């Protein structure tokens, strides 16, 4: 299937590794040029060279933080010089570790960190980049949230609250930007394999086994499966899907809607 994004410019945040990198690679495989945004210039450049070598598209790099106004302004300026983003994929940080029960989340600093990393960062980038999309008559805005925003999970209060906030924010944007031809959606993953990570973010064997038991498919989802859903929502064929949250969680969520 031709997704109709050949030659489009896709901004992907947090794209120096992990989920963001995989999403950028998937969009590039469909012919989209990409702009990679994350904190570490060296890692971004390595990913950009990898993408250009593998897919023959343009991969641009802007190093910076979604929380630093000057960095976001540089991102916006670079995108403007390239004609503006057609696709924006917002990947953000994880909540502070270790995860805790809800009533044990008593430290204001942890709430502030989660708010900034998961919600404020999205708002700042959207405010800077989305206005450039308004005159194009076509656009795709996507945020990676979490299935916990649909079905709250134990010890995920910091994630659930602010991922739900992103969901509400994007629902409002979908209503406002629809007349401009811009769709706005969330992708809500869970049970996705994180073996590409190291350290505290990776699942232990016991955690992985428990997560496998939570899905009717009896396996973890892959990064490629998650990125494929993002690519479809960024496509021409998904032009009538907006204001939605698409769960990528192997059937874990028990509700009908």
PDB file of N, CA, C and O in Angstrom, residues 90-168:
ATOM      1  N   UNK A  90       4.898  13.174  18.249  1.00  0.00           N
ATOM      2  CA  UNK A  90       5.369  13.645  19.541  1.00  0.00           C
ATOM      3  C   UNK A  90       5.615  12.459  20.465  1.00  0.00           C
ATOM      4  O   UNK A  90       4.683  11.823  20.955  1.00  0.00           O
ATOM      5  N   UNK A  91       6.885  12.155  20.649  1.00  0.00           N
ATOM      6  CA  UNK A  91       7.309  11.107  21.571  1.00  0.00           C
ATOM      7  C   UNK A  91       7.942  11.818  22.764  1.00  0.00           C
ATOM      8  O   UNK A  91       8.787  12.703  22.585  1.00  0.00           O
ATOM      9  N   UNK A  92       7.548  11.448  23.968  1.00  0.00           N
ATOM     10  CA  UNK A  92       8.020  12.165  25.155  1.00  0.00           C
ATOM     11  C   UNK A  92       8.648  11.191  26.147  1.00  0.00           C
ATOM     12  O   UNK A  92       8.639   9.977  25.948  1.00  0.00           O
ATOM     13  N   UNK A  93       9.155  11.762  27.243  1.00  0.00           N
ATOM     14  CA  UNK A  93       9.860  10.982  28.241  1.00  0.00           C
ATOM     15  C   UNK A  93       8.942  10.131  29.105  1.00  0.00           C
ATOM     16  O   UNK A  93       7.726  10.305  29.137  1.00  0.00           O
ATOM     17  N   UNK A  94       9.568   9.221  29.822  1.00  0.00           N
ATOM     18  CA  UNK A  94       8.853   8.345  30.744  1.00  0.00           C
ATOM     19  C   UNK A  94       8.703   9.040  32.093  1.00  0.00           C
ATOM     20  O   UNK A  94       9.422   9.998  32.386  1.00  0.00           O
ATOM     21  N   UNK A  95       7.784   8.559  32.924  1.00  0.00           N
ATOM     22  CA  UNK A  95       7.653   9.144  34.271  1.00  0.00           C
ATOM     23  C   UNK A  95       8.868   8.809  35.124  1.00  0.00           C
ATOM     24  O   UNK A  95       9.632   7.894  34.815  1.00  0.00           O
ATOM     25  N   UNK A  96       9.055   9.539  36.220  1.00  0.00           N
ATOM     26  CA  UNK A  96      10.204   9.269  37.095  1.00  0.00           C
ATOM     27  C   UNK A  96      10.163   7.850  37.659  1.00  0.00           C
ATOM     28  O   UNK A  96       9.101   7.303  37.940  1.00  0.00           O
ATOM     29  N   UNK A  97      11.323   7.268  37.792  1.00  0.00           N
ATOM     30  CA  UNK A  97      11.471   5.964  38.446  1.00  0.00           C
ATOM     31  C   UNK A  97      11.879   6.166  39.895  1.00  0.00           C
ATOM     32  O   UNK A  97      12.499   7.176  40.225  1.00  0.00           O
ATOM     33  N   UNK A  98      11.583   5.213  40.799  1.00  0.00           N
ATOM     34  CA  UNK A  98      10.798   4.009  40.554  1.00  0.00           C
ATOM     35  C   UNK A  98       9.312   4.319  40.534  1.00  0.00           C
ATOM     36  O   UNK A  98       8.858   5.309  41.100  1.00  0.00           O
ATOM     37  N   UNK A  99       8.534   3.447  39.851  1.00  0.00           N
ATOM     38  CA  UNK A  99       7.087   3.594  39.841  1.00  0.00           C
ATOM     39  C   UNK A  99       6.528   3.288  41.227  1.00  0.00           C
ATOM     40  O   UNK A  99       7.039   2.417  41.927  1.00  0.00           O
ATOM     41  N   UNK A 100       5.462   4.012  41.626  1.00  0.00           N
ATOM     42  CA  UNK A 100       4.916   3.869  42.971  1.00  0.00           C
ATOM     43  C   UNK A 100       3.397   3.788  42.939  1.00  0.00           C
ATOM     44  O   UNK A 100       2.750   4.234  41.987  1.00  0.00           O
ATOM     45  N   UNK A 101       2.839   3.241  44.036  1.00  0.00           N
ATOM     46  CA  UNK A 101       1.388   3.277  44.209  1.00  0.00           C
ATOM     47  C   UNK A 101       0.921   4.733  44.252  1.00  0.00           C
ATOM     48  O   UNK A 101       1.662   5.636  44.662  1.00  0.00           O
ATOM     49  N   UNK A 102      -0.325   4.954  43.873  1.00  0.00           N
ATOM     50  CA  UNK A 102      -0.841   6.316  43.738  1.00  0.00           C
ATOM     51  C   UNK A 102      -0.689   7.127  45.027  1.00  0.00           C
ATOM     52  O   UNK A 102      -0.200   8.275  44.993  1.00  0.00           O
ATOM     53  N   UNK A 103      -1.073   6.569  46.157  1.00  0.00           N
ATOM     54  CA  UNK A 103      -1.008   7.320  47.410  1.00  0.00           C
ATOM     55  C   UNK A 103       0.420   7.496  47.922  1.00  0.00           C
ATOM     56  O   UNK A 103       0.637   8.252  48.876  1.00  0.00           O
ATOM     57  N   UNK A 104       1.361   6.828  47.276  1.00  0.00           N
ATOM     58  CA  UNK A 104       2.765   7.018  47.638  1.00  0.00           C
ATOM     59  C   UNK A 104       3.452   8.052  46.754  1.00  0.00           C
ATOM     60  O   UNK A 104       4.631   8.356  46.945  1.00  0.00           O
ATOM     61  N   UNK A 105       2.701   8.599  45.806  1.00  0.00           N
ATOM     62  CA  UNK A 105       3.240   9.683  44.968  1.00  0.00           C
ATOM     63  C   UNK A 105       2.998  11.002  45.697  1.00  0.00           C
ATOM     64  O   UNK A 105       2.094  11.769  45.365  1.00  0.00           O
ATOM     65  N   UNK A 106       3.808  11.256  46.684  1.00  0.00           N
ATOM     66  CA  UNK A 106       3.598  12.418  47.555  1.00  0.00           C
ATOM     67  C   UNK A 106       4.603  13.529  47.329  1.00  0.00           C
ATOM     68  O   UNK A 106       4.497  14.586  47.961  1.00  0.00           O
ATOM     69  N   UNK A 107       5.565  13.335  46.431  1.00  0.00           N
ATOM     70  CA  UNK A 107       6.621  14.329  46.228  1.00  0.00           C
ATOM     71  C   UNK A 107       6.251  15.266  45.082  1.00  0.00           C
ATOM     72  O   UNK A 107       6.152  14.834  43.924  1.00  0.00           O
ATOM     73  N   UNK A 108       6.054  16.543  45.364  1.00  0.00           N
ATOM     74  CA  UNK A 108       5.696  17.489  44.301  1.00  0.00           C
ATOM     75  C   UNK A 108       6.712  17.501  43.163  1.00  0.00           C
ATOM     76  O   UNK A 108       6.343  17.734  42.001  1.00  0.00           O
ATOM     77  N   UNK A 109       7.976  17.240  43.477  1.00  0.00           N
ATOM     78  CA  UNK A 109       9.006  17.268  42.441  1.00  0.00           C
ATOM     79  C   UNK A 109       8.754  16.184  41.373  1.00  0.00           C
ATOM     80  O   UNK A 109       8.997  16.410  40.189  1.00  0.00           O
ATOM     81  N   UNK A 110       8.297  15.028  41.812  1.00  0.00           N
ATOM     82  CA  UNK A 110       8.011  13.954  40.849  1.00  0.00           C
ATOM     83  C   UNK A 110       6.808  14.306  39.968  1.00  0.00           C
ATOM     84  O   UNK A 110       6.806  14.051  38.760  1.00  0.00           O
ATOM     85  N   UNK A 111       5.778  14.893  40.561  1.00  0.00           N
ATOM     86  CA  UNK A 111       4.628  15.339  39.773  1.00  0.00           C
ATOM     87  C   UNK A 111       5.038  16.415  38.768  1.00  0.00           C
ATOM     88  O   UNK A 111       4.597  16.413  37.620  1.00  0.00           O
ATOM     89  N   UNK A 112       5.897  17.352  39.211  1.00  0.00           N
ATOM     90  CA  UNK A 112       6.341  18.417  38.317  1.00  0.00           C
ATOM     91  C   UNK A 112       7.160  17.855  37.163  1.00  0.00           C
ATOM     92  O   UNK A 112       6.980  18.261  36.005  1.00  0.00           O
ATOM     93  N   UNK A 113       8.046  16.919  37.465  1.00  0.00           N
ATOM     94  CA  UNK A 113       8.866  16.317  36.413  1.00  0.00           C
ATOM     95  C   UNK A 113       8.002  15.576  35.398  1.00  0.00           C
ATOM     96  O   UNK A 113       8.195  15.701  34.174  1.00  0.00           O
ATOM     97  N   UNK A 114       7.028  14.821  35.898  1.00  0.00           N
ATOM     98  CA  UNK A 114       6.145  14.090  34.990  1.00  0.00           C
ATOM     99  C   UNK A 114       5.316  15.047  34.138  1.00  0.00           C
ATOM    100  O   UNK A 114       5.137  14.828  32.928  1.00  0.00           O
ATOM    101  N   UNK A 115       4.803  16.101  34.756  1.00  0.00           N
ATOM    102  CA  UNK A 115       4.029  17.106  34.011  1.00  0.00           C
ATOM    103  C   UNK A 115       4.865  17.733  32.903  1.00  0.00           C
ATOM    104  O   UNK A 115       4.420  17.846  31.749  1.00  0.00           O
ATOM    105  N   UNK A 116       6.081  18.133  33.227  1.00  0.00           N
ATOM    106  CA  UNK A 116       6.919  18.795  32.232  1.00  0.00           C
ATOM    107  C   UNK A 116       7.295  17.842  31.100  1.00  0.00           C
ATOM    108  O   UNK A 116       7.214  18.205  29.920  1.00  0.00           O
ATOM    109  N   UNK A 117       7.710  16.630  31.459  1.00  0.00           N
ATOM    110  CA  UNK A 117       8.203  15.699  30.443  1.00  0.00           C
ATOM    111  C   UNK A 117       7.101  15.175  29.539  1.00  0.00           C
ATOM    112  O   UNK A 117       7.329  14.942  28.347  1.00  0.00           O
ATOM    113  N   UNK A 118       5.905  14.987  30.094  1.00  0.00           N
ATOM    114  CA  UNK A 118       4.876  14.285  29.337  1.00  0.00           C
ATOM    115  C   UNK A 118       3.771  15.173  28.782  1.00  0.00           C
ATOM    116  O   UNK A 118       3.130  14.802  27.794  1.00  0.00           O
ATOM    117  N   UNK A 119       3.510  16.313  29.386  1.00  0.00           N
ATOM    118  CA  UNK A 119       2.429  17.176  28.916  1.00  0.00           C
ATOM    119  C   UNK A 119       2.929  18.532  28.442  1.00  0.00           C
ATOM    120  O   UNK A 119       2.682  18.932  27.300  1.00  0.00           O
ATOM    121  N   UNK A 120       3.653  19.251  29.285  1.00  0.00           N
ATOM    122  CA  UNK A 120       4.123  20.581  28.892  1.00  0.00           C
ATOM    123  C   UNK A 120       4.999  20.515  27.653  1.00  0.00           C
ATOM    124  O   UNK A 120       4.912  21.385  26.773  1.00  0.00           O
ATOM    125  N   UNK A 121       5.833  19.496  27.539  1.00  0.00           N
ATOM    126  CA  UNK A 121       6.712  19.360  26.377  1.00  0.00           C
ATOM    127  C   UNK A 121       5.901  19.272  25.085  1.00  0.00           C
ATOM    128  O   UNK A 121       6.255  19.891  24.067  1.00  0.00           O
ATOM    129  N   UNK A 122       4.798  18.532  25.123  1.00  0.00           N
ATOM    130  CA  UNK A 122       3.938  18.409  23.950  1.00  0.00           C
ATOM    131  C   UNK A 122       3.321  19.759  23.596  1.00  0.00           C
ATOM    132  O   UNK A 122       3.324  20.178  22.428  1.00  0.00           O
ATOM    133  N   UNK A 123       2.804  20.450  24.591  1.00  0.00           N
ATOM    134  CA  UNK A 123       2.163  21.743  24.349  1.00  0.00           C
ATOM    135  C   UNK A 123       3.147  22.730  23.723  1.00  0.00           C
ATOM    136  O   UNK A 123       2.813  23.441  22.765  1.00  0.00           O
ATOM    137  N   UNK A 124       4.366  22.763  24.234  1.00  0.00           N
ATOM    138  CA  UNK A 124       5.350  23.730  23.726  1.00  0.00           C
ATOM    139  C   UNK A 124       5.708  23.451  22.272  1.00  0.00           C
ATOM    140  O   UNK A 124       5.811  24.390  21.464  1.00  0.00           O
ATOM    141  N   UNK A 125       5.909  22.194  21.923  1.00  0.00           N
ATOM    142  CA  UNK A 125       6.273  21.882  20.536  1.00  0.00           C
ATOM    143  C   UNK A 125       5.091  22.129  19.602  1.00  0.00           C
ATOM    144  O   UNK A 125       5.261  22.689  18.513  1.00  0.00           O
ATOM    145  N   UNK A 126       3.907  21.733  20.011  1.00  0.00           N
ATOM    146  CA  UNK A 126       2.731  21.979  19.165  1.00  0.00           C
ATOM    147  C   UNK A 126       2.525  23.474  18.941  1.00  0.00           C
ATOM    148  O   UNK A 126       2.267  23.920  17.812  1.00  0.00           O
ATOM    149  N   UNK A 127       2.643  24.265  19.992  1.00  0.00           N
ATOM    150  CA  UNK A 127       2.468  25.714  19.848  1.00  0.00           C
ATOM    151  C   UNK A 127       3.454  26.313  18.856  1.00  0.00           C
ATOM    152  O   UNK A 127       3.134  27.281  18.147  1.00  0.00           O
ATOM    153  N   UNK A 128       4.655  25.766  18.809  1.00  0.00           N
ATOM    154  CA  UNK A 128       5.684  26.317  17.933  1.00  0.00           C
ATOM    155  C   UNK A 128       5.575  25.819  16.497  1.00  0.00           C
ATOM    156  O   UNK A 128       5.915  26.545  15.559  1.00  0.00           O
ATOM    157  N   UNK A 129       5.103  24.584  16.316  1.00  0.00           N
ATOM    158  CA  UNK A 129       5.176  23.942  15.003  1.00  0.00           C
ATOM    159  C   UNK A 129       3.837  23.924  14.274  1.00  0.00           C
ATOM    160  O   UNK A 129       3.779  24.130  13.059  1.00  0.00           O
ATOM    161  N   UNK A 130       2.748  23.689  14.988  1.00  0.00           N
ATOM    162  CA  UNK A 130       1.452  23.529  14.324  1.00  0.00           C
ATOM    163  C   UNK A 130       1.024  24.739  13.498  1.00  0.00           C
ATOM    164  O   UNK A 130       0.419  24.556  12.425  1.00  0.00           O
ATOM    165  N   UNK A 131       1.301  25.992  13.926  1.00  0.00           N
ATOM    166  CA  UNK A 131       0.882  27.123  13.090  1.00  0.00           C
ATOM    167  C   UNK A 131       1.446  27.081  11.675  1.00  0.00           C
ATOM    168  O   UNK A 131       0.807  27.598  10.737  1.00  0.00           O
ATOM    169  N   UNK A 132       2.609  26.467  11.504  1.00  0.00           N
ATOM    170  CA  UNK A 132       3.193  26.359  10.167  1.00  0.00           C
ATOM    171  C   UNK A 132       2.410  25.405   9.270  1.00  0.00           C
ATOM    172  O   UNK A 132       2.565  25.436   8.047  1.00  0.00           O
ATOM    173  N   UNK A 133       1.586  24.555   9.875  1.00  0.00           N
ATOM    174  CA  UNK A 133       0.851  23.555   9.110  1.00  0.00           C
ATOM    175  C   UNK A 133      -0.486  24.086   8.605  1.00  0.00           C
ATOM    176  O   UNK A 133      -1.118  23.469   7.746  1.00  0.00           O
ATOM    177  N   UNK A 134      -0.928  25.219   9.122  1.00  0.00           N
ATOM    178  CA  UNK A 134      -2.302  25.648   8.906  1.00  0.00           C
ATOM    179  C   UNK A 134      -2.620  25.966   7.448  1.00  0.00           C
ATOM    180  O   UNK A 134      -3.746  25.748   6.993  1.00  0.00           O
ATOM    181  N   UNK A 135      -1.662  26.500   6.706  1.00  0.00           N
ATOM    182  CA  UNK A 135      -1.926  26.917   5.331  1.00  0.00           C
ATOM    183  C   UNK A 135      -1.672  25.820   4.307  1.00  0.00           C
ATOM    184  O   UNK A 135      -1.850  26.035   3.110  1.00  0.00           O
ATOM    185  N   UNK A 136      -1.259  24.644   4.761  1.00  0.00           N
ATOM    186  CA  UNK A 136      -0.939  23.565   3.835  1.00  0.00           C
ATOM    187  C   UNK A 136      -2.186  22.841   3.322  1.00  0.00           C
ATOM    188  O   UNK A 136      -2.172  22.230   2.255  1.00  0.00           O
ATOM    189  N   UNK A 137      -3.259  22.864   4.143  1.00  0.00           N
ATOM    190  CA  UNK A 137      -4.458  22.134   3.749  1.00  0.00           C
ATOM    191  C   UNK A 137      -4.362  20.643   3.975  1.00  0.00           C
ATOM    192  O   UNK A 137      -5.253  19.881   3.567  1.00  0.00           O
ATOM    193  N   UNK A 138      -3.302  20.221   4.635  1.00  0.00           N
ATOM    194  CA  UNK A 138      -3.062  18.784   4.901  1.00  0.00           C
ATOM    195  C   UNK A 138      -2.062  18.693   6.031  1.00  0.00           C
ATOM    196  O   UNK A 138      -1.074  19.424   6.063  1.00  0.00           O
ATOM    197  N   UNK A 139      -2.299  17.794   6.956  1.00  0.00           N
ATOM    198  CA  UNK A 139      -1.335  17.612   8.035  1.00  0.00           C
ATOM    199  C   UNK A 139      -1.736  16.475   8.943  1.00  0.00           C
ATOM    200  O   UNK A 139      -2.906  16.074   8.998  1.00  0.00           O
ATOM    201  N   UNK A 140      -0.750  15.966   9.651  1.00  0.00           N
ATOM    202  CA  UNK A 140      -0.975  14.878  10.600  1.00  0.00           C
ATOM    203  C   UNK A 140      -0.214  15.197  11.893  1.00  0.00           C
ATOM    204  O   UNK A 140       1.008  15.405  11.859  1.00  0.00           O
ATOM    205  N   UNK A 141      -0.928  15.236  13.010  1.00  0.00           N
ATOM    206  CA  UNK A 141      -0.303  15.396  14.323  1.00  0.00           C
ATOM    207  C   UNK A 141      -0.626  14.157  15.135  1.00  0.00           C
ATOM    208  O   UNK A 141      -1.793  13.766  15.263  1.00  0.00           O
ATOM    209  N   UNK A 142       0.416  13.541  15.687  1.00  0.00           N
ATOM    210  CA  UNK A 142       0.261  12.309  16.449  1.00  0.00           C
ATOM    211  C   UNK A 142       1.060  12.406  17.735  1.00  0.00           C
ATOM    212  O   UNK A 142       2.182  12.911  17.737  1.00  0.00           O
ATOM    213  N   UNK A 143       0.490  11.920  18.819  1.00  0.00           N
ATOM    214  CA  UNK A 143       1.224  11.845  20.081  1.00  0.00           C
ATOM    215  C   UNK A 143       1.212  10.409  20.571  1.00  0.00           C
ATOM    216  O   UNK A 143       0.179   9.724  20.504  1.00  0.00           O
ATOM    217  N   UNK A 144       2.355   9.962  21.071  1.00  0.00           N
ATOM    218  CA  UNK A 144       2.436   8.652  21.704  1.00  0.00           C
ATOM    219  C   UNK A 144       2.086   8.844  23.172  1.00  0.00           C
ATOM    220  O   UNK A 144       2.768   9.575  23.899  1.00  0.00           O
ATOM    221  N   UNK A 145       1.006   8.207  23.609  1.00  0.00           N
ATOM    222  CA  UNK A 145       0.578   8.320  24.999  1.00  0.00           C
ATOM    223  C   UNK A 145       0.803   6.976  25.688  1.00  0.00           C
ATOM    224  O   UNK A 145       1.908   6.462  25.702  1.00  0.00           O
ATOM    225  N   UNK A 146      -0.211   6.402  26.271  1.00  0.00           N
ATOM    226  CA  UNK A 146      -0.092   5.110  26.945  1.00  0.00           C
ATOM    227  C   UNK A 146      -1.476   4.514  27.089  1.00  0.00           C
ATOM    228  O   UNK A 146      -2.461   5.234  27.273  1.00  0.00           O
ATOM    229  N   UNK A 147      -1.534   3.193  27.043  1.00  0.00           N
ATOM    230  CA  UNK A 147      -2.814   2.521  27.282  1.00  0.00           C
ATOM    231  C   UNK A 147      -3.342   2.796  28.680  1.00  0.00           C
ATOM    232  O   UNK A 147      -4.544   2.636  28.935  1.00  0.00           O
ATOM    233  N   UNK A 148      -2.474   3.249  29.582  1.00  0.00           N
ATOM    234  CA  UNK A 148      -2.936   3.578  30.940  1.00  0.00           C
ATOM    235  C   UNK A 148      -3.875   4.774  30.945  1.00  0.00           C
ATOM    236  O   UNK A 148      -4.623   4.981  31.905  1.00  0.00           O
ATOM    237  N   UNK A 149      -3.861   5.571  29.873  1.00  0.00           N
ATOM    238  CA  UNK A 149      -4.812   6.678  29.769  1.00  0.00           C
ATOM    239  C   UNK A 149      -6.214   6.170  29.447  1.00  0.00           C
ATOM    240  O   UNK A 149      -7.198   6.879  29.658  1.00  0.00           O
ATOM    241  N   UNK A 150      -6.323   4.954  28.919  1.00  0.00           N
ATOM    242  CA  UNK A 150      -7.617   4.323  28.659  1.00  0.00           C
ATOM    243  C   UNK A 150      -8.035   3.430  29.816  1.00  0.00           C
ATOM    244  O   UNK A 150      -9.199   3.387  30.199  1.00  0.00           O
ATOM    245  N   UNK A 151      -7.078   2.679  30.341  1.00  0.00           N
ATOM    246  CA  UNK A 151      -7.338   1.781  31.464  1.00  0.00           C
ATOM    247  C   UNK A 151      -6.206   1.933  32.465  1.00  0.00           C
ATOM    248  O   UNK A 151      -5.136   1.357  32.288  1.00  0.00           O
ATOM    249  N   UNK A 152      -6.392   2.730  33.508  1.00  0.00           N
ATOM    250  CA  UNK A 152      -5.311   2.982  34.466  1.00  0.00           C
ATOM    251  C   UNK A 152      -4.731   1.682  35.021  1.00  0.00           C
ATOM    252  O   UNK A 152      -5.452   0.736  35.330  1.00  0.00           O
ATOM    253  N   UNK A 153      -3.404   1.671  35.109  1.00  0.00           N
ATOM    254  CA  UNK A 153      -2.692   0.503  35.597  1.00  0.00           C
ATOM    255  C   UNK A 153      -2.039   0.821  36.934  1.00  0.00           C
ATOM    256  O   UNK A 153      -1.742   1.986  37.234  1.00  0.00           O
ATOM    257  N   UNK A 154      -1.803  -0.208  37.713  1.00  0.00           N
ATOM    258  CA  UNK A 154      -1.170  -0.036  39.019  1.00  0.00           C
ATOM    259  C   UNK A 154       0.178   0.649  38.874  1.00  0.00           C
ATOM    260  O   UNK A 154       0.900   0.433  37.901  1.00  0.00           O
ATOM    261  N   UNK A 155       0.500   1.494  39.831  1.00  0.00           N
ATOM    262  CA  UNK A 155       1.760   2.251  39.953  1.00  0.00           C
ATOM    263  C   UNK A 155       2.052   3.121  38.735  1.00  0.00           C
ATOM    264  O   UNK A 155       3.200   3.483  38.499  1.00  0.00           O
ATOM    265  N   UNK A 156       1.031   3.480  37.974  1.00  0.00           N
ATOM    266  CA  UNK A 156       1.240   4.322  36.794  1.00  0.00           C
ATOM    267  C   UNK A 156       0.548   5.680  36.932  1.00  0.00           C
ATOM    268  O   UNK A 156       0.218   6.310  35.926  1.00  0.00           O
ATOM    269  N   UNK A 157       0.336   6.156  38.146  1.00  0.00           N
ATOM    270  CA  UNK A 157      -0.399   7.410  38.320  1.00  0.00           C
ATOM    271  C   UNK A 157       0.266   8.564  37.577  1.00  0.00           C
ATOM    272  O   UNK A 157      -0.408   9.360  36.913  1.00  0.00           O
ATOM    273  N   UNK A 158       1.588   8.686  37.678  1.00  0.00           N
ATOM    274  CA  UNK A 158       2.278   9.809  37.049  1.00  0.00           C
ATOM    275  C   UNK A 158       2.141   9.776  35.532  1.00  0.00           C
ATOM    276  O   UNK A 158       2.083  10.820  34.881  1.00  0.00           O
ATOM    277  N   UNK A 159       2.101   8.591  34.985  1.00  0.00           N
ATOM    278  CA  UNK A 159       1.916   8.470  33.545  1.00  0.00           C
ATOM    279  C   UNK A 159       0.457   8.681  33.164  1.00  0.00           C
ATOM    280  O   UNK A 159       0.145   9.437  32.242  1.00  0.00           O
ATOM    281  N   UNK A 160      -0.445   8.029  33.904  1.00  0.00           N
ATOM    282  CA  UNK A 160      -1.859   8.074  33.556  1.00  0.00           C
ATOM    283  C   UNK A 160      -2.398   9.501  33.534  1.00  0.00           C
ATOM    284  O   UNK A 160      -3.077   9.914  32.585  1.00  0.00           O
ATOM    285  N   UNK A 161      -2.082  10.280  34.556  1.00  0.00           N
ATOM    286  CA  UNK A 161      -2.637  11.627  34.677  1.00  0.00           C
ATOM    287  C   UNK A 161      -2.215  12.506  33.507  1.00  0.00           C
ATOM    288  O   UNK A 161      -3.054  13.180  32.874  1.00  0.00           O
ATOM    289  N   UNK A 162      -0.947  12.489  33.169  1.00  0.00           N
ATOM    290  CA  UNK A 162      -0.462  13.434  32.160  1.00  0.00           C
ATOM    291  C   UNK A 162      -0.607  12.900  30.740  1.00  0.00           C
ATOM    292  O   UNK A 162      -0.789  13.683  29.803  1.00  0.00           O
ATOM    293  N   UNK A 163      -0.587  11.581  30.557  1.00  0.00           N
ATOM    294  CA  UNK A 163      -0.929  11.037  29.239  1.00  0.00           C
ATOM    295  C   UNK A 163      -2.403  11.311  28.938  1.00  0.00           C
ATOM    296  O   UNK A 163      -2.759  11.618  27.799  1.00  0.00           O
ATOM    297  N   UNK A 164      -3.254  11.211  29.958  1.00  0.00           N
ATOM    298  CA  UNK A 164      -4.663  11.568  29.759  1.00  0.00           C
ATOM    299  C   UNK A 164      -4.793  13.049  29.414  1.00  0.00           C
ATOM    300  O   UNK A 164      -5.649  13.446  28.605  1.00  0.00           O
ATOM    301  N   UNK A 165      -3.946  13.876  30.019  1.00  0.00           N
ATOM    302  CA  UNK A 165      -3.950  15.295  29.684  1.00  0.00           C
ATOM    303  C   UNK A 165      -3.579  15.545  28.235  1.00  0.00           C
ATOM    304  O   UNK A 165      -4.189  16.387  27.555  1.00  0.00           O
ATOM    305  N   UNK A 166      -2.591  14.817  27.735  1.00  0.00           N
ATOM    306  CA  UNK A 166      -2.216  14.929  26.322  1.00  0.00           C
ATOM    307  C   UNK A 166      -3.390  14.508  25.439  1.00  0.00           C
ATOM    308  O   UNK A 166      -3.687  15.147  24.423  1.00  0.00           O
ATOM    309  N   UNK A 167      -4.063  13.434  25.828  1.00  0.00           N
ATOM    310  CA  UNK A 167      -5.210  12.951  25.060  1.00  0.00           C
ATOM    311  C   UNK A 167      -6.296  14.025  24.965  1.00  0.00           C
ATOM    312  O   UNK A 167      -6.845  14.274  23.886  1.00  0.00           O
ATOM    313  N   UNK A 168      -6.596  14.673  26.085  1.00  0.00           N
ATOM    314  CA  UNK A 168      -7.607  15.729  26.082  1.00  0.00           C
ATOM    315  C   UNK A 168      -7.159  16.928  25.249  1.00  0.00           C
ATOM    316  O   UNK A 168      -7.951  17.515  24.503  1.00  0.00           O
TER     317      UNK A 168
END
